[in-house]
DNA sequence: CTGTTAGCGCATTCAA
DNA sequence: TTGAATGCGCTAACAG
């Protein structure tokens, strides 16, 4: 089958060690170097990473576990992560959890059996138990987008609460008082964004009817249904804050099917994503997450740990099950989102 | 560090062979089975796939090379592919070529060094040379979306020409005669779709000014610029066929910024993607590719080859470089796309 | 700078 | 059914 260093040895008369040294960038006599290179290209030799990994116990592979791969948000991050890892000589091994905690658990196990050197995780659930095997294995871990409260695992994310506060504040500044939210209290990011909305209402001493607060999943259906219901109210909101991309999709769809117009009848601001907003007419004003920075930062953090050989397990968490302490993760990095202006907000 | 079967041996007093047999589903005495299971859970033992792979020379990993991962089309396919492979006990290892043939070549090498059992490829370029190492290695290969002419490698794709023919025919049936295209002659799928457009014009004996045929890359910029130019013509088209998702994005953006309205001023039909169309107002009429079927079919094809231990290299192609013969790939599977109705086409 | 040797964790002969 | 021995392809001492 495939050529091995033994074949190179036959062809060159050199020893295995010399060839290995060549492969790993050691110094050797130019003539030998040339011989080896000739043999390699003749034999179409490729390093067998399994054998190498068995010895070094490092695979140069980084596991990436995402809650849902069929998702603009996720795959943009994957793209940037991939660029970073590549540059550092690592390759990502991507696992899709399909929003299923069981699959997520299995993914972690799987990646461990593949001896990945580290892991990036965008968790599906809200508990860190599924990561315990990885912590036991002592490999570096970095979370993205969603932190796991009290787990002590580093996380890179945006400041959801502050950003959604700003978004709603923009509606407020444009004169809106009847401000609704279509969001989520089931996803952790949704909760944080809801907090921002509520905080602004509280600070500005605005009260809204409970029907203005539509909570469910971050899903197209929820967005669609909620917008329909909002527009049917006797006193519909003049502005709606939409908590994530799927919700935006559903809500805009419902609005398009209704007699209401944006922004004359109802103003909109949404959280997540950028490209897509160009499709809607008028263009949506959005809170855009710095995806590039998120990925770069997470990759850098993980690579740094990889270099230092630092383990995620700090010794305090050697047990499995629920964490009790509410210790603040030391490495939590919170990036600011920015508002990108469209024409979906009217003055009132 | 991590437990090995040696540790299990110590703990149970059984031999390595017995434990190995257990791990691989062999028959053994219930009491021994119980002992081993106890030891495994105590030690948190996980099979080291690197060591196993070194012996079996099978990794249970399937390499997936995509031309661009940050792309709704791609990542939806990835999702479905992942489900299929998972079910069959394989895990996908995804590599992003970033539309760069060099990176693509490197990706193939990389995956080979990881000893993947097979590969799914959505190629960035149009020549098959970069796959030669994989063919030499004798692993099964399946292309998706874009075939490599005369390479003899199986491919699962949609019938681009026929589908775009139908799309343009729909415009024709609605009474349109001034039909423009914003498409690509640089991507293979673009070419095929262009063919469908031209074929319909020819059959219906319609002639259009050359300015109606906008060819470039499958990019947002191309779509945006082309739509602007089309609308500026003295006699603008009454209908536009948009060749892929990025082009749709750009074109709709340009249209939204213009005084023209869809469908009263200009009718639209686009190729690719589904979800997104809901954002635009009116909803776009689209040619939708059967992503689920594409992925299922490609996965099935590859898994079948994996079972049969069939190699992609049929012996006729043992050389590298350009292929000369125009042999039809035996396993080419062409699936039909379907038109999903929106409200973006007016009668004229 | 180069060669010899040992062993990574596992599956797989062959004997028992 | 189980056990002992061998080797997968490579790296990492160590000695030369």
XYZ file of C-alpha atoms in Angstrom, chain A residues 17 26 28 67 70-71 90 111 113 124 147 149 188 204 215 236 251-252 269 294 314-315 345:
23
model
C 16.166 7.966 12.556
C 16.116 18.373 11.816
C 21.196 16.823 8.070
C -24.681 22.818 18.637
C -26.491 24.128 9.474
C -26.475 27.682 10.600
C -3.636 22.251 13.395
C -13.137 13.391 19.800
C -10.946 8.722 21.321
C -26.135 22.922 23.067
C -20.687 30.150 28.709
C -22.125 29.064 34.452
C -28.709 31.062 27.514
C -36.395 54.234 31.413
C -40.560 34.003 24.754
C -49.673 46.548 18.662
C -40.837 37.558 12.147
C -40.000 39.305 8.897
C -34.151 45.799 15.151
C -14.854 35.829 18.296
C -7.380 22.987 37.540
C -7.717 20.304 40.132
C -36.479 52.132 12.442
